[in-house]
């Protein structure tokens, strides 16, 4: 089993060798600590340009940290975040927003992990009522935790709605690269409506590096202090920055994301006609959601590793990574077909 | 200037090549995320044995994070930390303890960065008074931010005092390796009186890795959750763990610390008779504190990088690292002598 | 309009004259501050006996404060509260739980403001998973914000479920008196399944006083410190305690609640056959929820004050208080009938 | 002993009968809750005028709450408060600032509880350094916890210094009335340099009421929400406001403070020549600090109640209140003289 590709998560994958190489190349004796070094300057400048960000770029170690830092730049103490109830920051961060920021989340059920103005609107009642936390930030994930992506049009509609309502837009971009690959657009396109975004490296070939991108220079003053306070200031920051340099070189980040996305599509296409298998979300990033017969799932789990997303619904999540190969996928498809046939 | 060794901080140094190599060796395709991997198992087990820790070992990215996680395992919401007013967690973490943990620090002035029972005792008045935060944890740094070390006897006295007073002992071990090297003792010796310690890798040759060591298994339940909540759970944790594997192999951590310490002593010995230079602390780790004539400092800063610790007192901190060489030190000694003579 | 009784909220009512008298009687020169006085001793002891509480009783100023203090005695930093999505502590406290305690709420939709084991169970998945906040406390309101009450049998089922699942039970008793009046049971009956409860005075004839009742002595150590830290330690505490003495004398608290409940029932009975009016919840405390034709609501609001609970659903909340009279209610019934007829 | 006047604290005193009367007079049936009532409108407007405050006035229940709300209007998450190490908010609030606000205090030793620019200046190093919390608010107590008062000139110097350094000034006015009485100035005079102040009613004849006064309208938006979030929004607010109406009528607040101050001066004058008694602070409010022989203190404590402020220094605090009489003071003076003579 061990030698079989894991389809559990893109964080089961290792790092791209170019990232490791970039790390090693940054290991050249002394460099000023805390980000005052050439690697950080280079990676920050490149990302600022790519996003069209007038504010700045701040590297942190984890996706949870990026969400915390990003939201802390946007929220006042009596303001809340509207997010899908599937949002990583609600479900998978062990209450970090509440504990570290003291922030409240107003969650919204969605069919596909995506917010729309009409889904957001009910959370906007009672503005100005002192008893009620005041909705201020809309937090979306791009790509979503359901493997879907907001189109540029959807983003534009959302951005206009937010500006009209005095709301700010935060984008959890742990898989922003996958969205860029799917939409065939630039990072600047994805950032056009946002106030702050994260840009994930970890799930896309880094060993552990995320960037917080601040679009507006008015919102950037607090960022260095809050990053430190939130335990995320790397003393030897060059080793965070170098990971991004590795990902940026020759658009490795985009190639990695394209590969992961293509493998998810290949997997989806390969199993959609398997009896008893039903795809449950559009496959627009690097994950496939499908329902299967429970006996099928059980047999499959003897041989392959993947995530039983919702046991009650017999819903599985099959995730690919930058280094998933066609052979990996085809073997998995065969496995799924074979176990299905023996049901 | 750039090619000259920096004496600003041990975090200006790069990583030891063995650490980079260990990182690269961990890059072998899939591994389960979030610490359920062989590297983490190996590094954790080795550290648990070395410290004699029945609780567990938890890797995080930064020293500030290690302090936050460590203290959060010991504090209830109405309890305070007694620490020297020179403590990193008071001075250099941008209020993380207060903001992230809601914790209060009761600071104590010390001559050398070290706490003693008699320095602690005045903070123990008013126990049981509902108006007063209740002192609960004594936090020491070993080695201290003043380059001094607690002897094993001093630790024993402190430990007995704490147990007698119902206090817990936390050790900020960002430079614990330097203390072990200075005292010629084991990590278990250093941990014998402590409830929780951090063990720093970053300043000792890693790219960015710290361990939180929990001595008592009764205090460990919350640790995985709090690490996640505090934004420090590495998804690809093997790359944190591998750094410690690199440092543990052939006691590299100890050799690194010995080298740094030896270079600080060499530097101190080389400048103690320079006219106008006065050493200000015992040199027991990898730093030298000295006062110099302000004009001397100014000239020296044109050529060398070091930390003007207290401008008003003309006090400088000269810090060595694992990769500081005798030639680096001797050149700096020459520089200090030369600029002194031209005063 | 001003002279007409308000049906907006029980906090539009004034204080019972016995409470004012008790306050005045406590004004007898010096008394030790911070609760070490005869009034506090008397009121605390009486409530402890009435609730059968081995822990203790702690007075605070507001219902939000009582919820914060009560929950803070039960929660560790990585633990969450399961509550109905209609809970005051979720909807009406401007994010106090999240900001002051750093706590996370896991909300559950309910038809009637009441939790059941089957409504709670879905929040208990993922226990032990370090990515997920750990459900620990079930928080119910008795009476609920929907004017319903848990029966003693329902409480027993809930209590057994909680104990079986390792959950603690917190009761927001801002209107506990109304529940006791409805169920015809003792405060001890209401407390039998709970770990901590609040007992509201403010809505039941006090000027502003709530009690936090800690059932188990193991959970009480932190309470004095946390009350102070949470800004709720009254220096002249006798004036809080005296309010409870006023309410306890001759079971005034129970008479007040009975009156409020009876007036709500009278109101409900008086309007249930009005054309276009539909009662929407069981009337088990001092509030009536009803839908009306929007034009009817609009006309009625010209003359009477009440709460348009959900404008989209044309749902109103009509609330009575300890001092609502039969004449007040009958006049309002007439008003409702009259405006309905002119639709 | 019980019938003897307590000199422990001004919160041992009861409430002024006019305050009780004002409370009773506010008990006139329905009134809109949460501050939308005539009493609150009247008291707020009167205080806004008296302070010359363009922002607003917000009533809360306790002094700790007032400090928390006041500071929360001034601080961003990475900013700190500079205060004397004798400040109530550092010593006597059980870590509320740290826990509820996440704020950090930078404490300064003072001879008399008063800050000066030269005492503040050392806390202003490292501004802009991301490792360091950024000093932003200077918090003073007027009168201080040492019974001293800032003169108007001292306030002006402090205010100019703060503005020059980009600092904000918060005034803990739990005993602001005593300062006004001592200085013979208006509340507006005391507020002229401040950004936010508290104005205490509790220690000056109320049962429990404090006002937070916001000078600048730019800082007021958050106040209603934060008061609610911080558990301090009174539902029946008229009973807080009425207390201030009672204190404001015929300048009762000022007469009360004058009486308390006068009794402290009388006490100080009466004991300053007692052998072994040494006054330790200027007596500018309602408290007397004095050292006595330990045997003297012990005998005196058998008969009288006062605060042994610092047992090691044999320092006692003797506090008067609005209702302390000349006879009370003279009896105490006699007691002190008598016990001294029998030493």
Coordinates of C-alpha atoms in Angstrom, one line a residue, chain D residues 125-316:
Chain D
X125 CA 12.5 53.5 22.1
X126 CA 12.1 50.9 19.3
X127 CA 9.1 52.5 17.7
X128 CA 8.7 51.0 14.3
X129 CA 10.6 47.8 15.3
X130 CA 8.3 44.9 14.4
X131 CA 9.6 42.9 17.4
X132 CA 8.4 45.4 19.9
X133 CA 4.9 46.3 20.9
X134 CA 4.3 49.9 20.0
X135 CA 3.6 52.4 22.8
X136 CA 0.5 54.3 21.9
X137 CA -1.5 55.2 25.0
X138 CA -0.4 56.9 28.2
X139 CA -2.7 56.0 31.0
X140 CA -2.8 58.1 34.1
X141 CA -5.0 58.1 37.2
X142 CA -6.4 61.4 38.4
X143 CA -6.4 61.3 41.4
X144 CA -3.7 58.7 41.5
X145 CA -3.7 55.5 43.5
X146 CA -1.2 57.3 45.8
X147 CA -3.6 60.1 46.7
X148 CA -1.8 62.6 44.6
X149 CA -3.2 64.8 41.8
X150 CA -1.7 66.1 38.6
X151 CA -1.9 69.9 38.5
X152 CA -3.4 71.5 35.4
X153 CA 0.1 72.5 34.4
X154 CA 1.4 69.0 34.7
X155 CA -1.5 67.8 32.6
X156 CA -0.7 70.4 30.0
X157 CA 2.9 69.4 29.8
X158 CA 1.9 65.7 29.6
X159 CA -0.7 66.4 26.9
X160 CA 1.8 68.4 24.8
X161 CA 4.3 65.6 25.1
X162 CA 1.8 63.0 24.1
X163 CA 0.6 64.9 21.0
X164 CA 4.2 65.6 20.1
X165 CA 5.0 61.9 20.3
X166 CA 1.9 60.6 18.6
X167 CA 0.6 59.2 21.9
X168 CA -3.0 59.2 23.2
X169 CA -3.9 60.1 26.8
X170 CA -6.3 58.0 28.8
X171 CA -7.4 59.2 32.3
X172 CA -8.6 56.7 34.9
X173 CA -10.9 59.0 36.7
X174 CA -12.3 56.6 39.3
X175 CA -11.6 59.5 41.6
X176 CA -11.7 62.3 39.1
X177 CA -14.1 64.2 41.4
X178 CA -11.5 64.2 44.2
X179 CA -9.1 65.8 41.8
X180 CA -11.5 68.4 40.7
X181 CA -12.2 69.2 44.3
X182 CA -8.5 69.4 45.1
X183 CA -7.6 71.5 42.1
X184 CA -10.7 73.7 42.2
X185 CA -11.1 73.3 38.5
X186 CA -13.9 72.1 36.2
X187 CA -14.2 68.7 34.7
X188 CA -13.5 70.3 31.3
X189 CA -10.2 71.5 32.7
X190 CA -9.3 68.0 33.7
X191 CA -10.4 66.7 30.3
X192 CA -8.6 69.3 28.2
X193 CA -5.6 67.1 27.4
X194 CA -7.3 63.7 27.4
X195 CA -8.6 61.6 24.6
X196 CA -10.8 59.4 26.8
X197 CA -11.5 59.6 30.5
X198 CA -13.5 57.6 33.0
X199 CA -15.6 59.5 35.6
X200 CA -16.3 57.5 38.7
X201 CA -19.5 57.5 40.5
X202 CA -19.2 54.4 42.7
X203 CA -16.5 55.7 45.1
X204 CA -18.2 59.0 45.3
X205 CA -21.7 58.1 46.5
X206 CA -23.2 55.9 43.8
X207 CA -24.1 52.3 44.2
X208 CA -22.2 51.3 41.1
X209 CA -21.9 53.6 38.1
X210 CA -19.0 54.9 36.0
X211 CA -19.0 56.9 32.9
X212 CA -16.6 56.6 30.0
X213 CA -16.2 60.1 28.4
X214 CA -15.0 60.2 24.8
X215 CA -13.6 63.6 23.9
X216 CA -13.3 63.2 20.1
X217 CA -16.2 62.2 17.9
X218 CA -13.8 60.3 15.6
X219 CA -13.2 57.7 18.4
X220 CA -16.8 57.0 19.3
X221 CA -18.1 54.7 16.6
X222 CA -16.9 51.5 18.2
X223 CA -18.0 52.4 21.7
X224 CA -21.6 51.1 21.8
X225 CA -20.5 47.8 20.3
X226 CA -17.5 47.3 22.5
X227 CA -19.5 48.2 25.6
X228 CA -22.0 45.4 24.7
X229 CA -19.2 43.0 23.8
X230 CA -17.4 43.7 27.0
X231 CA -20.6 42.7 29.0
X232 CA -21.4 46.2 30.2
X233 CA -24.5 47.2 28.3
X234 CA -27.2 47.7 30.9
X235 CA -30.6 46.7 29.7
X236 CA -32.4 48.9 32.2
X237 CA -29.8 51.6 31.8
X238 CA -32.0 54.3 33.4
X239 CA -30.8 52.9 36.8
X240 CA -27.2 53.6 35.9
X241 CA -28.0 57.0 34.5
X242 CA -30.2 58.0 37.4
X243 CA -27.3 57.5 39.7
X244 CA -25.4 60.2 37.8
X245 CA -28.4 62.4 37.7
X246 CA -28.4 62.1 41.5
X247 CA -24.7 63.0 41.6
X248 CA -25.0 65.9 39.2
X249 CA -27.9 67.6 41.0
X250 CA -26.7 70.6 42.8
X251 CA -23.1 69.4 42.2
X252 CA -23.5 66.7 44.7
X253 CA -20.5 64.9 43.1
X254 CA -18.3 67.9 44.0
X255 CA -19.6 68.3 47.5
X256 CA -19.1 64.6 48.1
X257 CA -15.5 64.7 46.9
X258 CA -14.7 67.9 48.8
X259 CA -15.9 66.3 52.0
X260 CA -13.8 63.1 51.4
X261 CA -10.8 65.2 50.6
X262 CA -11.3 67.5 53.6
X263 CA -11.5 64.5 55.9
X264 CA -8.3 63.1 54.6
X265 CA -6.5 66.4 55.1
X266 CA -8.0 66.6 58.6
X267 CA -6.7 63.1 59.3
X268 CA -3.3 63.9 58.0
X269 CA -3.0 67.1 59.9
X270 CA -4.1 65.3 63.0
X271 CA -1.5 62.6 62.9
X272 CA 1.5 64.1 61.3
X273 CA 3.1 64.9 64.6
X274 CA 2.3 61.6 66.2
X275 CA 5.7 60.1 67.2
X276 CA 6.6 57.3 64.8
X277 CA 4.1 58.3 62.2
X278 CA 5.4 59.7 58.9
X279 CA 3.3 60.9 56.1
X280 CA 4.5 59.4 52.8
X281 CA 2.7 61.2 50.1
X282 CA 1.1 64.6 49.5
X283 CA -2.5 64.4 50.7
X284 CA -4.3 65.7 47.6
X285 CA -7.4 63.5 47.5
X286 CA -9.1 61.2 50.0
X287 CA -6.3 59.1 51.2
X288 CA -3.4 59.3 53.6
X289 CA -0.3 57.2 53.2
X290 CA 1.8 56.9 56.3
X291 CA 4.4 54.7 57.9
X292 CA 4.1 53.6 61.5
X293 CA 5.9 51.3 63.8
X294 CA 4.8 47.7 63.2
X295 CA 3.7 47.3 66.8
X296 CA 1.6 50.4 66.5
X297 CA 0.0 49.1 63.3
X298 CA -0.8 45.8 65.0
X299 CA -2.5 47.5 68.0
X300 CA -4.4 49.9 65.8
X301 CA -5.7 47.0 63.7
X302 CA -7.4 45.5 66.7
X303 CA -9.7 48.5 66.8
X304 CA -9.8 50.1 63.4
X305 CA -10.1 49.0 59.9
X306 CA -7.6 50.3 57.4
X307 CA -5.3 49.0 54.7
X308 CA -1.8 47.7 55.4
X309 CA -0.6 48.8 52.0
X310 CA 3.0 47.5 52.2
X311 CA 3.7 45.2 55.2
X312 CA 7.4 45.2 54.6
X313 CA 7.6 49.0 54.7
X314 CA 5.0 49.4 57.5
X315 CA 3.1 51.6 55.2
X316 CA -0.6 52.0 55.7

